[in-house]
Amino acid sequence: DIQMAQSPSSVSASVGDRVTITCRASQGIASWLAWYQQKPGKAPRLLIYAASSLQSGVPSRFSGSGSGTDFTLTISSLQSEDFATYYCQQTNSFPFTFGPGTKVDIK
Amino acid sequence: QVQLVQSGGEVKKPGATVKVSCKASGYTFTNYVFTWVRQAPGQGLEWLGWISPKNGNTYYEQKLQGRVTMTTETSTSTAYMELRSLTSDDTAVYYCARGRNLGDPSAEYWGQGTLVTVSS
């Protein structure tokens, strides 16, 4: 199975800050990576698919990059509604494993 | 608009079986794959398995092999996830999700979640 690691596990930031979250796969997954945002008590929301494609309706302050084993999710200017937990998921091969999550909270 | 509506919460005793349904609407049911994901209280997301409504092909997380069955019913546009021999470790919110297309299982649409509680 492909293992997914995320760093940091949590980050405290202020509105307007640039936030970067890293995801690393235990083996190459080309660009088969998705990013999700989840708020407490809610279902996850797809933000990025195919490593760098912005899902329809997602603000352009979110961006994804990377291929192979190393990936990044960047929030260019953090807004109050962005405080949440973020997960990466590889969709290259079964099982489609998730990373452990990164919690973004208010500094 | 695309909607996935899941069945209501369940309380089960250890050793019992639960079957969660996920009724889809707003698109052609057989054109998109389904994924099931669960989240234990205070924990992260756990991928459970995948099913293609077009041909019934499935893939399950290895640790659930033998206890889980995923099916679809095209006539009602409904996906099902059955989990047997429940233990307290199976207490979680269970989500169904629809992939972006048959070639990309990234979960574009999600159900509201079904809380399954396993307790004696």
GROMACS .gro file of C-alpha atoms in nm:
model
  227
    1ASP     CA    1   0.000   0.000   0.000
    2ILE     CA    2   0.109   0.357  -0.063
    3GLN     CA    3   0.155   0.554   0.259
    4MET     CA    4   0.082   0.927   0.267
    5ALA     CA    5   0.255   1.166   0.508
    6GLN     CA    6   0.157   1.527   0.567
    7SER     CA    7   0.344   1.809   0.733
    8PRO     CA    8   0.295   1.995   0.946
    9SER     CA    9   0.028   1.814   1.148
   10SER     CA   10  -0.103   2.152   1.258
   11VAL     CA   11  -0.031   2.515   1.184
   12SER     CA   12  -0.143   2.833   1.354
   13ALA     CA   13  -0.185   3.125   1.118
   14SER     CA   14  -0.351   3.464   1.087
   15VAL     CA   15  -0.592   3.597   0.827
   16GLY     CA   16  -0.389   3.710   0.528
   17ASP     CA   17  -0.103   3.467   0.589
   18ARG     CA   18   0.034   3.237   0.321
   19VAL     CA   19   0.002   2.876   0.430
   20THR     CA   20   0.178   2.579   0.272
   21ILE     CA   21   0.101   2.214   0.348
   22THR     CA   22   0.316   1.930   0.221
   23CYS     CA   23   0.214   1.577   0.131
   24ARG     CA   24   0.462   1.299   0.055
   25ALA     CA   25   0.380   0.959  -0.095
   26SER     CA   26   0.583   0.650  -0.009
   27GLN     CA   27   0.618   0.576  -0.381
   28GLY     CA   28   0.558   0.762  -0.703
   29ILE     CA   29   0.197   0.844  -0.785
   30ALA     CA   30   0.248   1.067  -1.092
   31SER     CA   31  -0.015   1.341  -1.050
   32TRP     CA   32  -0.282   1.124  -0.893
   33LEU     CA   33  -0.333   1.336  -0.586
   34ALA     CA   34  -0.634   1.517  -0.443
   35TRP     CA   35  -0.668   1.770  -0.163
   36TYR     CA   36  -0.975   1.804   0.060
   37GLN     CA   37  -1.088   2.054   0.320
   38GLN     CA   38  -1.299   1.942   0.614
   39LYS     CA   39  -1.471   2.153   0.876
   40PRO     CA   40  -1.600   2.007   1.205
   41GLY     CA   41  -1.919   1.808   1.164
   42LYS     CA   42  -1.914   1.841   0.786
   43ALA     CA   43  -1.826   1.614   0.496
   44PRO     CA   44  -1.494   1.680   0.323
   45ARG     CA   45  -1.486   1.913   0.023
   46LEU     CA   46  -1.271   1.850  -0.284
   47LEU     CA   47  -1.033   2.142  -0.346
   48ILE     CA   48  -0.772   2.013  -0.590
   49TYR     CA   49  -0.758   1.708  -0.815
   50ALA     CA   50  -0.482   1.574  -1.039
   51ALA     CA   51  -0.232   1.749  -0.807
   52SER     CA   52  -0.285   2.097  -0.947
   53SER     CA   53  -0.634   2.130  -1.100
   54LEU     CA   54  -0.869   2.358  -0.909
   55GLN     CA   55  -1.211   2.207  -0.848
   56SER     CA   56  -1.499   2.416  -0.980
   57GLY     CA   57  -1.620   2.672  -0.727
   58VAL     CA   58  -1.302   2.668  -0.517
   59PRO     CA   59  -1.142   3.011  -0.463
   60SER     CA   60  -0.828   3.079  -0.662
   61ARG     CA   61  -0.627   3.144  -0.343
   62PHE     CA   62  -0.599   2.764  -0.323
   63SER     CA   63  -0.338   2.602  -0.544
   64GLY     CA   64  -0.168   2.266  -0.569
   65SER     CA   65   0.162   2.157  -0.715
   66GLY     CA   66   0.394   1.859  -0.739
   67SER     CA   67   0.423   1.521  -0.902
   68GLY     CA   68   0.583   1.188  -0.826
   69THR     CA   69   0.617   1.174  -0.448
   70ASP     CA   70   0.612   1.536  -0.325
   71PHE     CA   71   0.311   1.765  -0.333
   72THR     CA   72   0.210   2.100  -0.191
   73LEU     CA   73  -0.117   2.275  -0.114
   74THR     CA   74  -0.085   2.652  -0.083
   75ILE     CA   75  -0.337   2.902   0.047
   76SER     CA   76  -0.207   3.235  -0.078
   77SER     CA   77  -0.395   3.461   0.164
   78LEU     CA   78  -0.574   3.281   0.444
   79GLN     CA   79  -0.936   3.380   0.502
   80SER     CA   80  -1.146   3.317   0.812
   81GLU     CA   81  -1.346   3.046   0.634
   82ASP     CA   82  -1.025   2.853   0.559
   83PHE     CA   83  -0.968   2.742   0.918
   84ALA     CA   84  -1.021   2.368   0.883
   85THR     CA   85  -0.839   2.038   0.846
   86TYR     CA   86  -0.682   1.951   0.513
   87TYR     CA   87  -0.623   1.600   0.379
   88CYS     CA   88  -0.435   1.471   0.078
   89GLN     CA   89  -0.533   1.145  -0.094
   90GLN     CA   90  -0.355   0.941  -0.356
   91THR     CA   91  -0.573   0.797  -0.631
   92ASN     CA   92  -0.295   0.625  -0.823
   93SER     CA   93  -0.346   0.270  -0.695
   94PHE     CA   94  -0.570   0.078  -0.457
   95PRO     CA   95  -0.621   0.139  -0.170
   96PHE     CA   96  -0.667   0.512  -0.225
   97THR     CA   97  -0.505   0.617   0.101
   98PHE     CA   98  -0.547   0.950   0.277
   99GLY     CA   99  -0.284   1.147   0.460
  100PRO     CA  100  -0.331   1.201   0.836
  101GLY     CA  101  -0.447   1.559   0.795
  102THR     CA  102  -0.320   1.910   0.872
  103LYS     CA  103  -0.522   2.132   1.102
  104VAL     CA  104  -0.509   2.502   1.025
  105ASP     CA  105  -0.620   2.710   1.321
  106ILE     CA  106  -0.618   3.069   1.432
  107LYS     CA  107  -0.299   3.214   1.576
  108GLN     CA  108  -2.797   1.929  -0.904
  109VAL     CA  109  -2.601   1.630  -0.782
  110GLN     CA  110  -2.711   1.499  -0.443
  111LEU     CA  111  -2.609   1.201  -0.234
  112VAL     CA  112  -2.847   1.131   0.054
  113GLN     CA  113  -2.743   0.871   0.308
  114SER     CA  114  -2.955   0.667   0.546
  115GLY     CA  115  -2.990   0.764   0.909
  116GLY     CA  116  -2.771   0.689   1.207
  117GLU     CA  117  -2.754   0.340   1.349
  118VAL     CA  118  -2.678   0.191   1.689
  119LYS     CA  119  -2.560  -0.168   1.676
  120LYS     CA  120  -2.436  -0.426   1.922
  121PRO     CA  121  -2.096  -0.592   1.879
  122GLY     CA  122  -2.115  -0.874   1.628
  123ALA     CA  123  -2.409  -0.722   1.441
  124THR     CA  124  -2.430  -0.608   1.078
  125VAL     CA  125  -2.501  -0.258   0.945
  126LYS     CA  126  -2.604  -0.159   0.593
  127VAL     CA  127  -2.573   0.206   0.494
  128SER     CA  128  -2.743   0.337   0.183
  129CYS     CA  129  -2.654   0.631  -0.039
  130LYS     CA  130  -2.921   0.750  -0.283
  131ALA     CA  131  -2.791   0.950  -0.577
  132SER     CA  132  -2.974   1.199  -0.793
  133GLY     CA  133  -2.903   1.467  -1.051
  134TYR     CA  134  -2.676   1.267  -1.285
  135THR     CA  135  -2.642   0.939  -1.474
  136PHE     CA  136  -2.577   0.688  -1.198
  137THR     CA  137  -2.365   0.441  -1.396
  138ASN     CA  138  -2.120   0.702  -1.524
  139TYR     CA  139  -1.937   0.763  -1.197
  140VAL     CA  140  -1.765   0.547  -0.938
  141PHE     CA  141  -1.846   0.545  -0.567
  142THR     CA  142  -1.607   0.553  -0.277
  143TRP     CA  143  -1.684   0.480   0.088
  144VAL     CA  144  -1.487   0.657   0.360
  145ARG     CA  145  -1.521   0.654   0.736
  146GLN     CA  146  -1.406   0.881   1.017
  147ALA     CA  147  -1.383   0.760   1.375
  148PRO     CA  148  -1.448   1.021   1.644
  149GLY     CA  149  -1.167   1.277   1.649
  150GLN     CA  150  -0.971   1.086   1.383
  151GLY     CA  151  -0.878   1.129   1.019
  152LEU     CA  152  -1.035   0.993   0.703
  153GLU     CA  153  -1.009   0.621   0.629
  154TRP     CA  154  -1.070   0.490   0.277
  155LEU     CA  155  -1.288   0.176   0.284
  156GLY     CA  156  -1.343   0.080  -0.074
  157TRP     CA  157  -1.462   0.158  -0.424
  158ILE     CA  158  -1.734   0.035  -0.657
  159SER     CA  159  -1.814   0.098  -1.019
  160PRO     CA  160  -2.192   0.102  -1.081
  161LYS     CA  161  -2.126   0.037  -1.449
  162ASN     CA  162  -1.989  -0.316  -1.406
  163GLY     CA  163  -2.007  -0.385  -1.031
  164ASN     CA  164  -1.629  -0.405  -0.991
  165THR     CA  165  -1.517  -0.348  -0.634
  166TYR     CA  166  -1.198  -0.299  -0.437
  167TYR     CA  167  -1.194  -0.313  -0.058
  168GLU     CA  168  -0.944  -0.200   0.200
  169GLN     CA  169  -0.751  -0.512   0.288
  170LYS     CA  170  -0.818  -0.497   0.661
  171LEU     CA  171  -1.193  -0.507   0.596
  172GLN     CA  172  -1.178  -0.798   0.353
  173GLY     CA  173  -1.439  -1.056   0.444
  174ARG     CA  174  -1.645  -0.814   0.650
  175VAL     CA  175  -1.749  -0.554   0.394
  176THR     CA  176  -1.963  -0.569   0.082
  177MET     CA  177  -2.035  -0.275  -0.145
  178THR     CA  178  -2.315  -0.292  -0.398
  179THR     CA  179  -2.519  -0.067  -0.622
  180GLU     CA  180  -2.879  -0.084  -0.739
  181THR     CA  181  -2.912   0.088  -1.074
  182SER     CA  182  -3.293   0.086  -1.075
  183THR     CA  183  -3.299   0.314  -0.769
  184SER     CA  184  -2.961   0.490  -0.817
  185THR     CA  185  -2.854   0.372  -0.474
  186ALA     CA  186  -2.520   0.251  -0.341
  187TYR     CA  187  -2.491   0.032  -0.033
  188MET     CA  188  -2.215  -0.052   0.211
  189GLU     CA  189  -2.266  -0.351   0.442
  190LEU     CA  190  -2.027  -0.414   0.729
  191ARG     CA  191  -2.050  -0.733   0.934
  192SER     CA  192  -1.914  -0.856   1.267
  193LEU     CA  193  -1.906  -0.505   1.407
  194THR     CA  194  -1.676  -0.409   1.693
  195SER     CA  195  -1.636  -0.085   1.885
  196ASP     CA  196  -1.354   0.005   1.645
  197ASP     CA  197  -1.616   0.039   1.370
  198THR     CA  198  -1.785   0.329   1.548
  199ALA     CA  199  -1.752   0.615   1.301
  200VAL     CA  200  -1.924   0.845   1.057
  201TYR     CA  201  -1.950   0.665   0.723
  202TYR     CA  202  -1.952   0.870   0.403
  203CYS     CA  203  -2.032   0.780   0.046
  204ALA     CA  204  -1.873   0.992  -0.223
  205ARG     CA  205  -1.896   1.012  -0.601
  206GLY     CA  206  -1.587   1.026  -0.815
  207ARG     CA  207  -1.522   1.296  -1.069
  208ASN     CA  208  -1.566   1.045  -1.353
  209LEU     CA  209  -1.500   0.679  -1.432
  210GLY     CA  210  -1.131   0.753  -1.475
  211ASP     CA  211  -1.078   0.977  -1.171
  212PRO     CA  212  -1.196   0.859  -0.829
  213SER     CA  213  -1.128   1.194  -0.658
  214ALA     CA  214  -1.437   1.244  -0.443
  215GLU     CA  215  -1.624   1.536  -0.597
  216TYR     CA  216  -1.960   1.496  -0.422
  217TRP     CA  217  -2.021   1.362  -0.072
  218GLY     CA  218  -2.316   1.234   0.124
  219GLN     CA  219  -2.399   1.394   0.456
  220GLY     CA  220  -2.253   1.106   0.654
  221THR     CA  221  -2.410   0.830   0.862
  222LEU     CA  222  -2.306   0.782   1.225
  223VAL     CA  223  -2.274   0.416   1.315
  224THR     CA  224  -2.231   0.352   1.685
  225VAL     CA  225  -2.130   0.006   1.807
  226SER     CA  226  -2.200  -0.043   2.173
  227SER     CA  227  -2.317  -0.318   2.400
   0.00000   0.00000   0.00000
